[in-house]
Coordinates of C-alpha atoms in Angstrom, one line a residue:
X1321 CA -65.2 103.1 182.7
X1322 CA -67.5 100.2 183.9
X1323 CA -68.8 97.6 180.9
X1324 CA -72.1 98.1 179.7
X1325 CA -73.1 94.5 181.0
X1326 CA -71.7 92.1 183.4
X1327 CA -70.4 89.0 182.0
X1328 CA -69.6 85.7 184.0
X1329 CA -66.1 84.3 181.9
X1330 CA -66.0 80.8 181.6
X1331 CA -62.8 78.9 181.6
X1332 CA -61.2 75.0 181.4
X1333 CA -61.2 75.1 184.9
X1334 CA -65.0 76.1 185.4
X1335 CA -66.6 73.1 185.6
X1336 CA -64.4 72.6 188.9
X1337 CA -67.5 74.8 190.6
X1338 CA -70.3 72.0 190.5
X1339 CA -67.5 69.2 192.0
X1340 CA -66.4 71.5 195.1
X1341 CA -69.2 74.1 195.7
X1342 CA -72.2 71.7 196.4
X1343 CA -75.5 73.0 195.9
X1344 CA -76.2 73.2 199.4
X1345 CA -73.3 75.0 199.9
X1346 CA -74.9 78.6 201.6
X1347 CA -73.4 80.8 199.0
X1348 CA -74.3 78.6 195.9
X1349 CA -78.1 78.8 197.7
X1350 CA -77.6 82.5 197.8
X1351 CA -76.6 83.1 194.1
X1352 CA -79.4 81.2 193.1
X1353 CA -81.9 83.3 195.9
X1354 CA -80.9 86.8 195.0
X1355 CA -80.1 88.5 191.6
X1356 CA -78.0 90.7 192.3
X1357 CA -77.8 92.9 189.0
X1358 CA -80.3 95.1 191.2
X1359 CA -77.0 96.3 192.3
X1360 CA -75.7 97.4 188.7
X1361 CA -78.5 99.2 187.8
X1362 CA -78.5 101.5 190.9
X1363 CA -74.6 102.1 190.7
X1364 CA -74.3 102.3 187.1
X1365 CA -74.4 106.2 187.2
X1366 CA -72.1 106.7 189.3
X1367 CA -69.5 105.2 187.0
X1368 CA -68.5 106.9 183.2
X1369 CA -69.6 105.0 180.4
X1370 CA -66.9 105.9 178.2
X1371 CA -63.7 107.6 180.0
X1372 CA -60.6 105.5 182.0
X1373 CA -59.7 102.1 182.3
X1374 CA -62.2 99.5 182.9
X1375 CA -63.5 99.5 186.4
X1376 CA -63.9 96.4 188.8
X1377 CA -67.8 95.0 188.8
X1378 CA -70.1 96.4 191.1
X1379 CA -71.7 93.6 191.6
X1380 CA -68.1 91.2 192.7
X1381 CA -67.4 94.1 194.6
X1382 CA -70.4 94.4 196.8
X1383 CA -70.6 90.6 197.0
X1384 CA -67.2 91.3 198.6
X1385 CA -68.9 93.2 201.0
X1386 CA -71.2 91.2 201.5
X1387 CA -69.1 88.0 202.1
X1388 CA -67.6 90.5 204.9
X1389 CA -70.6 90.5 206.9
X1390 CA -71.5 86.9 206.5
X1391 CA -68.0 86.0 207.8
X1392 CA -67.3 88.3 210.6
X1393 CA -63.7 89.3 208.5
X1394 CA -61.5 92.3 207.1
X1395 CA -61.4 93.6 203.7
X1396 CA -57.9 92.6 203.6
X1397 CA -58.8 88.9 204.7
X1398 CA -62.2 88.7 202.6
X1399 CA -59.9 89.4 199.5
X1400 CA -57.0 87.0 200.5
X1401 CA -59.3 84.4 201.3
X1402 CA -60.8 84.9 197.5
X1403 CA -58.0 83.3 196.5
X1404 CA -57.8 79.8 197.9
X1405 CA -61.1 79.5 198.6
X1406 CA -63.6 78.1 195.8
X1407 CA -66.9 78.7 197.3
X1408 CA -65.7 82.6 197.2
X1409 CA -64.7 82.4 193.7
X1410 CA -68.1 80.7 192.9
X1411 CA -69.9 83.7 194.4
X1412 CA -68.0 86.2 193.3
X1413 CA -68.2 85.5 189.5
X1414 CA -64.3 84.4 189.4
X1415 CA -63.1 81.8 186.8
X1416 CA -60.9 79.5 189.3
X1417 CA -58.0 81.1 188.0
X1418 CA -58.4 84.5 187.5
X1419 CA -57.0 87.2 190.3
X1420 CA -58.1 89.1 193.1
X1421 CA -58.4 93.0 193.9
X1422 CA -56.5 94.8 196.2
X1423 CA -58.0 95.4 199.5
X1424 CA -57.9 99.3 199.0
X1425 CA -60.4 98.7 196.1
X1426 CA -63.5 98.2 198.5
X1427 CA -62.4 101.6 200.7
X1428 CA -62.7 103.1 197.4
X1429 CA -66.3 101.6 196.4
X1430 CA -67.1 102.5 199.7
X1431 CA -66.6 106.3 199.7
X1432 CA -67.0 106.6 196.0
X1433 CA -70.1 104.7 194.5
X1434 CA -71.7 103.5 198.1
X1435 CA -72.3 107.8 198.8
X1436 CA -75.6 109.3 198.4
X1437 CA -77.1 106.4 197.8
X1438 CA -80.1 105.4 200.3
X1439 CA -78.4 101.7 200.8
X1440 CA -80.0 100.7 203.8
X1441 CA -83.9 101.0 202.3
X1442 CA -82.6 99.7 199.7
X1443 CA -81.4 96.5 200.7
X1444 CA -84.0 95.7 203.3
X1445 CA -86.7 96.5 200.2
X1446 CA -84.9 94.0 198.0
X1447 CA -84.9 91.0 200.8
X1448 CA -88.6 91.6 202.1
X1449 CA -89.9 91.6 198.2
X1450 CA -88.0 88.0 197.8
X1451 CA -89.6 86.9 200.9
X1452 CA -93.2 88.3 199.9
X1453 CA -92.4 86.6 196.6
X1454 CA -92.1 83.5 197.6
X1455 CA -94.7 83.0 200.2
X1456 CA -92.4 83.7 203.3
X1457 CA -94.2 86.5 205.1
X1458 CA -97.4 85.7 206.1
X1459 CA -98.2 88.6 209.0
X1460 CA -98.8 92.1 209.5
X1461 CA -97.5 92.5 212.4
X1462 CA -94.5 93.9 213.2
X1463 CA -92.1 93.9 216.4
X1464 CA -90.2 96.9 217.0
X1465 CA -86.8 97.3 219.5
X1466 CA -83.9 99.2 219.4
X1467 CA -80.1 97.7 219.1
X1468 CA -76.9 100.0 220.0
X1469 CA -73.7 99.7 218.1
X1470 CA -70.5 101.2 220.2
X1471 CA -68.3 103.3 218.0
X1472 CA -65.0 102.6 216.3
X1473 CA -63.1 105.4 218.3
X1474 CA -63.3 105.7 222.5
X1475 CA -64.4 109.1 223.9
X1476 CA -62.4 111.1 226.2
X1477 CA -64.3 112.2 229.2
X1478 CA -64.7 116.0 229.4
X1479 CA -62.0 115.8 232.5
X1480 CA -59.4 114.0 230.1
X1481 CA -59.7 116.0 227.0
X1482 CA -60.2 119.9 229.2
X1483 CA -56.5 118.4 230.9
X1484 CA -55.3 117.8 227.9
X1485 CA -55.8 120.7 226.1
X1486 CA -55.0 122.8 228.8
X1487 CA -51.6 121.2 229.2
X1488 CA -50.7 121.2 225.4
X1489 CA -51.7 125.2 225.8
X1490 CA -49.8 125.7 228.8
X1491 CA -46.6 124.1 227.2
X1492 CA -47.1 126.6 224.3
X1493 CA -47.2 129.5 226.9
X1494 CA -44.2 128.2 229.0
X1495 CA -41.7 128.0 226.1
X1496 CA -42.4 131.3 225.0
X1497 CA -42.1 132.8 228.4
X1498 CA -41.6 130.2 231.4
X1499 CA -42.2 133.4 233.9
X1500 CA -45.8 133.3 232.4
X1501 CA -46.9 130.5 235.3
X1502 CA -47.0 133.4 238.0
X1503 CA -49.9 134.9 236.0
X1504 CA -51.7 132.1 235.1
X1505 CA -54.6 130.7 237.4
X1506 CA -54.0 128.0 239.5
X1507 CA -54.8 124.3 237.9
X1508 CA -57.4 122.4 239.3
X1509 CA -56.5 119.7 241.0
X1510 CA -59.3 117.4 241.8
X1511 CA -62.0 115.2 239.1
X1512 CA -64.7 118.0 239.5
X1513 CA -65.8 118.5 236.4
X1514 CA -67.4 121.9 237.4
X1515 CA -64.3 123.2 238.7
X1516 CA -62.3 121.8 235.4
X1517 CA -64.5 124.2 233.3
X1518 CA -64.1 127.1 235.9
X1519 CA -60.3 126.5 235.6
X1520 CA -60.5 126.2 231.7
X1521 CA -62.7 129.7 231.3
X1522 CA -60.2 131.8 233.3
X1523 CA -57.3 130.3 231.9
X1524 CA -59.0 130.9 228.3
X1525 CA -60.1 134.4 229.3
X1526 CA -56.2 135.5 231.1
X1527 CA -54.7 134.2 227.7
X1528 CA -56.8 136.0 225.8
X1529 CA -56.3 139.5 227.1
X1530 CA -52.9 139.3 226.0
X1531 CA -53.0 140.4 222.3
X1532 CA -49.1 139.7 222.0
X1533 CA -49.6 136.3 223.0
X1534 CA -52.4 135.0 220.8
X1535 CA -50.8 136.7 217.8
X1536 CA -47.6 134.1 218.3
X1537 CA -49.2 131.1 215.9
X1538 CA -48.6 128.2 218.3
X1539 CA -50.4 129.8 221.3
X1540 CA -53.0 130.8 219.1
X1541 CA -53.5 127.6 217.8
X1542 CA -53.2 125.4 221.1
X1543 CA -56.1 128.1 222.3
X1544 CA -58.4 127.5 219.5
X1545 CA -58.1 124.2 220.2
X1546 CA -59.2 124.5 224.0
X1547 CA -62.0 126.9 223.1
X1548 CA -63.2 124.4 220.6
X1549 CA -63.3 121.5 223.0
X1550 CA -64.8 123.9 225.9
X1551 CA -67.7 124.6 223.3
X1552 CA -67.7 120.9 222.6
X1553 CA -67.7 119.8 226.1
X1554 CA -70.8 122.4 227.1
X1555 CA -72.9 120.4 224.0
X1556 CA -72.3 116.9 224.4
X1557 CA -70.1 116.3 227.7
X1558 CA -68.1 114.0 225.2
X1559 CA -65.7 114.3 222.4
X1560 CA -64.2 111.8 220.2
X1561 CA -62.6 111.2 216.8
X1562 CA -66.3 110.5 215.8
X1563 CA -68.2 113.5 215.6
X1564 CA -71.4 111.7 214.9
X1565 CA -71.1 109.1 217.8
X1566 CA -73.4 110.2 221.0
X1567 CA -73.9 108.6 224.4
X1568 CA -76.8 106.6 225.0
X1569 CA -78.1 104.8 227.7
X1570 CA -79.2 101.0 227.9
X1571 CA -80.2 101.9 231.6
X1572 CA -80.0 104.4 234.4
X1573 CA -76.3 103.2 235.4
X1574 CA -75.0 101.7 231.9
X1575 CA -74.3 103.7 229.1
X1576 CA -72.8 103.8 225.5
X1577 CA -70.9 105.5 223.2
X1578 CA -72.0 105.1 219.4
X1579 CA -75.1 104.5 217.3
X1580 CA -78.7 103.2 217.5
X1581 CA -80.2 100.9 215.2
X1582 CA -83.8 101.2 215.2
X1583 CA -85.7 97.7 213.6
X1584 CA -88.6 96.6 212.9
X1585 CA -88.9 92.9 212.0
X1586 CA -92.1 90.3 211.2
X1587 CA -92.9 87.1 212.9
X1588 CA -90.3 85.5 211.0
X1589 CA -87.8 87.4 211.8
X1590 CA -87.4 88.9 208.6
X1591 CA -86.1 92.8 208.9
X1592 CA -89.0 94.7 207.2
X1593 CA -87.8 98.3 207.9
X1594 CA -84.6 100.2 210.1
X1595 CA -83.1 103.2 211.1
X1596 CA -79.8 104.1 212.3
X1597 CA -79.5 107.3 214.6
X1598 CA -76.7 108.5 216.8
X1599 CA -76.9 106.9 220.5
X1600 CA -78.5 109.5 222.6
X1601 CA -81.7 109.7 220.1
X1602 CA -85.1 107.7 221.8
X1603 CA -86.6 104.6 220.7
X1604 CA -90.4 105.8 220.9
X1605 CA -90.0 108.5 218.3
X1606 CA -89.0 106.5 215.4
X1607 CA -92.1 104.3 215.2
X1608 CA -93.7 106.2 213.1
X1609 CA -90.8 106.4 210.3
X1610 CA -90.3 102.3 210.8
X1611 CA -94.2 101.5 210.1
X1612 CA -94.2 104.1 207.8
X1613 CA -90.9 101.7 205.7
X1614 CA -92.9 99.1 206.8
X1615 CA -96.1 99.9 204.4
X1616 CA -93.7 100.9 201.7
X1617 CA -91.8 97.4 201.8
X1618 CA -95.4 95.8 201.1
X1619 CA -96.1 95.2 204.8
X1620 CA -99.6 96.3 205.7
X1621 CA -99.4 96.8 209.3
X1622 CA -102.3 95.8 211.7
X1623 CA -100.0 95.0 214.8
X1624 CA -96.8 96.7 217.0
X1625 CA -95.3 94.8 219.5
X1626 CA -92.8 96.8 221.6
X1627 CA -91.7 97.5 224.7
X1628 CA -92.9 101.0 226.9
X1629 CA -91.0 103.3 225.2
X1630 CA -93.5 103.1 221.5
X1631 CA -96.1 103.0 223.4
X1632 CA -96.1 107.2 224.0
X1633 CA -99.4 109.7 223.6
X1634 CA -98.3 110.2 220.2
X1635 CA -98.0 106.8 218.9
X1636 CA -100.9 105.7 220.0
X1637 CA -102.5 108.5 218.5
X1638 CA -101.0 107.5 215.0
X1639 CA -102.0 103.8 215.4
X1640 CA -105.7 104.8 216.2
X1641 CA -105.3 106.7 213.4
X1642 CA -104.4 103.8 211.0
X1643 CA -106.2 101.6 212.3
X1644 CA -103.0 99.9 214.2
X1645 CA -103.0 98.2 217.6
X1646 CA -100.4 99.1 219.8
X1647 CA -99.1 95.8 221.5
X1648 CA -96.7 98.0 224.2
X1649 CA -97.2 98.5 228.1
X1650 CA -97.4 101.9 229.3
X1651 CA -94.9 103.3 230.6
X1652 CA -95.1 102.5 234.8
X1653 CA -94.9 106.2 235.6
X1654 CA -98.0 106.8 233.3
X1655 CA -99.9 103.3 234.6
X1656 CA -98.8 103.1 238.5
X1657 CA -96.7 105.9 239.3
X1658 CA -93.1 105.4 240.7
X1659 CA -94.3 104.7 243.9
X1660 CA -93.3 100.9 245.6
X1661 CA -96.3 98.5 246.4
X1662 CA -95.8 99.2 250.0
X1663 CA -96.2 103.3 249.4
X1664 CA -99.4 103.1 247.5
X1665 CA -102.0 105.7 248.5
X1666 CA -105.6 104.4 248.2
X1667 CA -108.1 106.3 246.3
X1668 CA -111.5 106.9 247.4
X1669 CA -114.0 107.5 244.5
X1670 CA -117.1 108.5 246.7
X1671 CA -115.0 111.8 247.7
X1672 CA -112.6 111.5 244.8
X1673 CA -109.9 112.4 247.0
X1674 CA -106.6 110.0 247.8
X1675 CA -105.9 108.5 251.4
X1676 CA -102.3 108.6 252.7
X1677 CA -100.9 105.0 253.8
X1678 CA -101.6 106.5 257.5
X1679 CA -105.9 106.7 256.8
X1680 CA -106.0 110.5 256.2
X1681 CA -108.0 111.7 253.1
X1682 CA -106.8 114.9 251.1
X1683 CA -108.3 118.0 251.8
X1684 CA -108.6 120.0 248.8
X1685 CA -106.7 119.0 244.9
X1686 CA -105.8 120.9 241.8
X1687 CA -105.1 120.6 238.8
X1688 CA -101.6 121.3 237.2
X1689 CA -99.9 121.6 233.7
X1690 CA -101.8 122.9 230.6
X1691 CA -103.7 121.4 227.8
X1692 CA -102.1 120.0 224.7
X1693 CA -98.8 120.5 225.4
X1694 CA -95.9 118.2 225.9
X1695 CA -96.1 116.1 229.0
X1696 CA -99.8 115.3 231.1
X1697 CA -101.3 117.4 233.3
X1698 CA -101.5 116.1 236.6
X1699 CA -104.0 116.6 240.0
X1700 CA -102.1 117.6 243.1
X1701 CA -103.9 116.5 246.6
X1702 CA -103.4 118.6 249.1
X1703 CA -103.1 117.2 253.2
X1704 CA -103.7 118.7 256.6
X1705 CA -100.2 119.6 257.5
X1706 CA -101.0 119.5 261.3
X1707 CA -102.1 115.9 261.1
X1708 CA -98.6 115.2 259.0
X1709 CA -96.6 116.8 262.1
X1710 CA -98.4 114.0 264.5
X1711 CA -98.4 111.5 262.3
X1712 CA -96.3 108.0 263.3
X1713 CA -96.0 107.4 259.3
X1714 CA -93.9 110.8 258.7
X1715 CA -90.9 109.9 258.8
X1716 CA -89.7 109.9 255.0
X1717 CA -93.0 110.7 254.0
X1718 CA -93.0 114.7 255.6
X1719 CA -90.4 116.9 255.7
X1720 CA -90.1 118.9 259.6
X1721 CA -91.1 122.4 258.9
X1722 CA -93.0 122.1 255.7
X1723 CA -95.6 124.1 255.0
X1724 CA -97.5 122.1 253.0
X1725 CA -97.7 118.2 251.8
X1726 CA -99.1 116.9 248.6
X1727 CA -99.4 113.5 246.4
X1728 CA -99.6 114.6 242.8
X1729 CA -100.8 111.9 240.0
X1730 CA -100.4 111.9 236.4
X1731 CA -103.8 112.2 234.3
X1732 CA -104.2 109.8 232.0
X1733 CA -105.0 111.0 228.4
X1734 CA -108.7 109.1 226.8
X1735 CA -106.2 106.9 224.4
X1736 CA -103.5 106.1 227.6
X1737 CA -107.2 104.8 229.1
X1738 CA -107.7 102.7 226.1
X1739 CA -104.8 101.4 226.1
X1740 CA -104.7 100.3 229.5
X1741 CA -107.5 98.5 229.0
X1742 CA -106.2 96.9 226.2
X1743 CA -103.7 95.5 228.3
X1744 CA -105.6 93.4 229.8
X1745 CA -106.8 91.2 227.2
X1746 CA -106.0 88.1 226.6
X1747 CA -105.4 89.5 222.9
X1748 CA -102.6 91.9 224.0
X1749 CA -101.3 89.3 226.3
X1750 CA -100.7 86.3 223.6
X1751 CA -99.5 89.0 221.2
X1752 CA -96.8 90.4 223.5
X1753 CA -95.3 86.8 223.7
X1754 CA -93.7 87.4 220.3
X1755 CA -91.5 90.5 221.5
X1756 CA -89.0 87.7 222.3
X1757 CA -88.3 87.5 218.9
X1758 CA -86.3 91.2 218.3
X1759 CA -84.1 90.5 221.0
X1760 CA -83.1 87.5 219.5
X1761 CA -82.7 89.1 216.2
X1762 CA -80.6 92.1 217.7
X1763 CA -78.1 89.3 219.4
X1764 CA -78.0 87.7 216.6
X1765 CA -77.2 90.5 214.3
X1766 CA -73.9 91.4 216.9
X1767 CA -72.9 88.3 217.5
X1768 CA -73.0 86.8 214.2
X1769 CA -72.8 89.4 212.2
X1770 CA -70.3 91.7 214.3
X1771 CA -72.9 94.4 214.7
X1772 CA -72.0 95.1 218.0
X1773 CA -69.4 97.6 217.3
X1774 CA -69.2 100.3 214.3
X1775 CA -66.5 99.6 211.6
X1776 CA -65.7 103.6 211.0
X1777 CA -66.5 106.7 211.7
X1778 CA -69.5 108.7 211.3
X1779 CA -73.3 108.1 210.8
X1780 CA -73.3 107.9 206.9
X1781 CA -70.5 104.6 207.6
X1782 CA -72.8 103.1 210.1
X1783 CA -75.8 103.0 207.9
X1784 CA -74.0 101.1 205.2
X1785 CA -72.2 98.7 207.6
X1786 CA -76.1 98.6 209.1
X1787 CA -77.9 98.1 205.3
X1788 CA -75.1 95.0 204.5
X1789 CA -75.9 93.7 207.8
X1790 CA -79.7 93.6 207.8
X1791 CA -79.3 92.3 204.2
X1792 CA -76.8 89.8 205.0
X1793 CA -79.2 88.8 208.1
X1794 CA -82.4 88.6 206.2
X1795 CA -81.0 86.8 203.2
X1796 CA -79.7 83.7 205.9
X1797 CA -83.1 83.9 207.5
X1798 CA -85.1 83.3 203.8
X1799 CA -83.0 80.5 203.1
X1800 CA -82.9 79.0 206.6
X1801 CA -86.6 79.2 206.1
X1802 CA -87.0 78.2 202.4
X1803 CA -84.8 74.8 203.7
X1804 CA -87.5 74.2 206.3
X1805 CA -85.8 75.6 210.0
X1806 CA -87.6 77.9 212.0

């Protein structure tokens, strides 16, 4: 049963608040910043107005939350330290005296009255409206990156976890019928993944074609288990206690295992709009959903500064659309090529025809790849093979015995053109400056904030670890502001 309105009680001892918690203390500034009885009014019907005992506040309890984030702690030390410590009491609505919860109590509001509930908007709406309120936001432009978050539970490489449960099953087998091993195929023995899931299949198929033996429970079960983490292993190449965790890559050689926080953030590093996805999803795809949060937060977007992965055909297509300028570099292989400075081929625009490093001109070219569908079409150039065979530049640039030898370029859609012009302005060049400003933000948010790795399992727990964050973030960054930093 939750009361039908919160009440603050006031005791002999209250008046202890304004001699220890000074008003530039950062929690007095935030009660006075943010009324929190949004927070009520969107968990109220979750709770019955009438049935069980009297519930803890939803408001103390997701200041507990919040007190959390801002000091990096657990729920069990948040709660003990709401005991001693008076700026906590203060914050949370406690009469010095009065008692604390138990730690299992914010679990519960967690997976009880946080579920269904779309807490990330939420939040961020509530902390850009106080900023638009009081004068705080003064841009339309918005600066986009992604952030990763590494998940609570480690993943087993495909090796580990196909050993595994082709050991457990094995046991199984051998104490039902040790001469069973003559039968069996023979283990692999190397890290070849390839010829751990050949292994795997024949030992899952040989098993199988006994009916007498899969009938016996714990063989059966011990081969469910490897057939599920075959299956598991042949989607994602990874398995962990997190179903929802995914690898993701920060660059060709390092990789993750957990979440992606997608951001968007003003000049003032104010968070304005997020996402959270699983780690293998791409950064360029979600622009459209963060300016779209943007617009609805009250942000009207004229700008987006990213790096090359927003600035695909499709986004640009959608900024043109809205009138929104892309502030984002192509991506190299769209703008240059992959090719080194000291391999560039020169092209002639009399003949229209490219000229190998060596001084010969393409014969003939083509174009390849169809119309408006994923990925450019691209012109292939075509070279006199005999010439290649003489040539003193073919070593590593033609292959002995080839029959043929081409240099293929991407076309370049009309908007890539634009925007490749646009990249030359002095317009695109000062706005581009300010992309400094969301890496700061995401090292901020893991370094102070503990952001850096997820606190349990699952997507629906990152988001709300990711919405008290981002509201935790933004509410330092309005005061910080308000107080006159930068």
């Amino acid at each position: 049963m939750l009361a039908q309105q919160e009440t603050f009680q006031f005791t002999d001892y209250s008046g202890l608040y304004d001699k220890v918690v000074p008003k530039k203390h950062l929690l007095r500034q935030i009660n006075d910043l943010v009324d929190f009885s949004f927070v009520y009014k969107e968990l109220v019907s979750k709770y019955c107005k009438d049935n069980g005992r009297k519930a803890e506040s939803p408001i103390r309890l997701f200041k507990y939350l919040f007190l959390k984030v801002i000091y990096d702690s657990s729920d069990v030390d948040v709660v003990e330290r709401s005991m001693y410590d008076m700026s906590f009491k203060y914050f949370l609505g406690m009469s010095p005296e009065e008692g604390v919860i138990n730690p299992s109590t914010l679990t519960k509001f967690r997976k009880l009255r946080l579920k269904d509930i779309d807490l990330l908007d939420m939040l961020i709406s509530k902390t850009v409206s106080i900023a638009i309120e009081k004068g705080i936001i003064k841009s339309n432009t918005i600066i986009v990156d992604a952030t990763h978050s590494g998940s609570r539970s480690n993943p087993y490489t495909p090796i580990q976890i196909l050993k595994l449960r082709s050991k457990q099953l094995r046991k199984s087998l051998y104490e039902n019928d040790e001469s069973i091993k003559d039968i069996l195929p023979a283990k692999n023995e190397d890290d070849s993944l390839e010829h751990e899931l050949a292994y795997t299949k024949a030992l899952v198929d040989k098993v199988s074609e006994d009916k007498l033996l899969v009938n016996i429970p714990m063989i059966q079960e011990r081969l469910n288990m490897l057939m599920e983490t075959l299956e598991d292993i042949q989607d994602r190449y990874t398995t962990s206690k997190d179903k929802d965790a995914r690898i993701g890559h920060k660059s060709a050689e390092n990789q993750f295992f957990g979440y992606k926080s997608h951001i968007a953030i003003t000049p003032e590093r104010l968070i304005v709009a997020a996402t959270v996805t699983s780690g293998e999803k791409g950064d360029g795809k979600q622009l459209p959903d963060l300016i779209d949060k943007a617009k609805e937060n009250g942000i009207e977007v004229d700008a987006v500064v990213g790096d090359a992965a927003y600035s695909g055909d499709s986004n640009l297509k959608k900024a043109k659309n809205e009138d929104i300028k892309i502030v984002a570099r192509l991506s190299p292989c769209i703008s240059q090529g992959f090719r080194s400075e000291s391999d560039k081929w020169d092209y002639n625009k009399d003949a229209g025809m490219f000229v190998c490093p060596a001084g010969h001109m393409a014969t003939r070219k083509a174009k390849q790849g169809k119309k408006n569908v994923q990925g450019n079409q691209v012109y292939t150039y075509y070279f006199d093979v005999e010439k290649c065979k003489a040539c003193a530049l073919r070593e590593g640039c033609y292959k002995a015995g080839a029959k043929s030898k081409t240099y293929s370029v991407t076309i370049k859609t009309a908007t890539q053109q634009a925007q490749l012009a646009f990249q030359q302005t002095e317009e695109f060049k000062k706005a581009y400056r300010e992309r400094y400003k969301i890496e700061a933000k995401n090292a901020e948010l893991k370094n102070v904030f503990g952001y850096d790795r997820a606190e349990s399992y699952g997507i629906d727990a990152m988001r709300m670890q990711g919405a008290v964050t981002m509201f935790a973030a933004n509410v330092k960054r309005i005061i910080k502001i308000m107080n006159g930093g930068k």
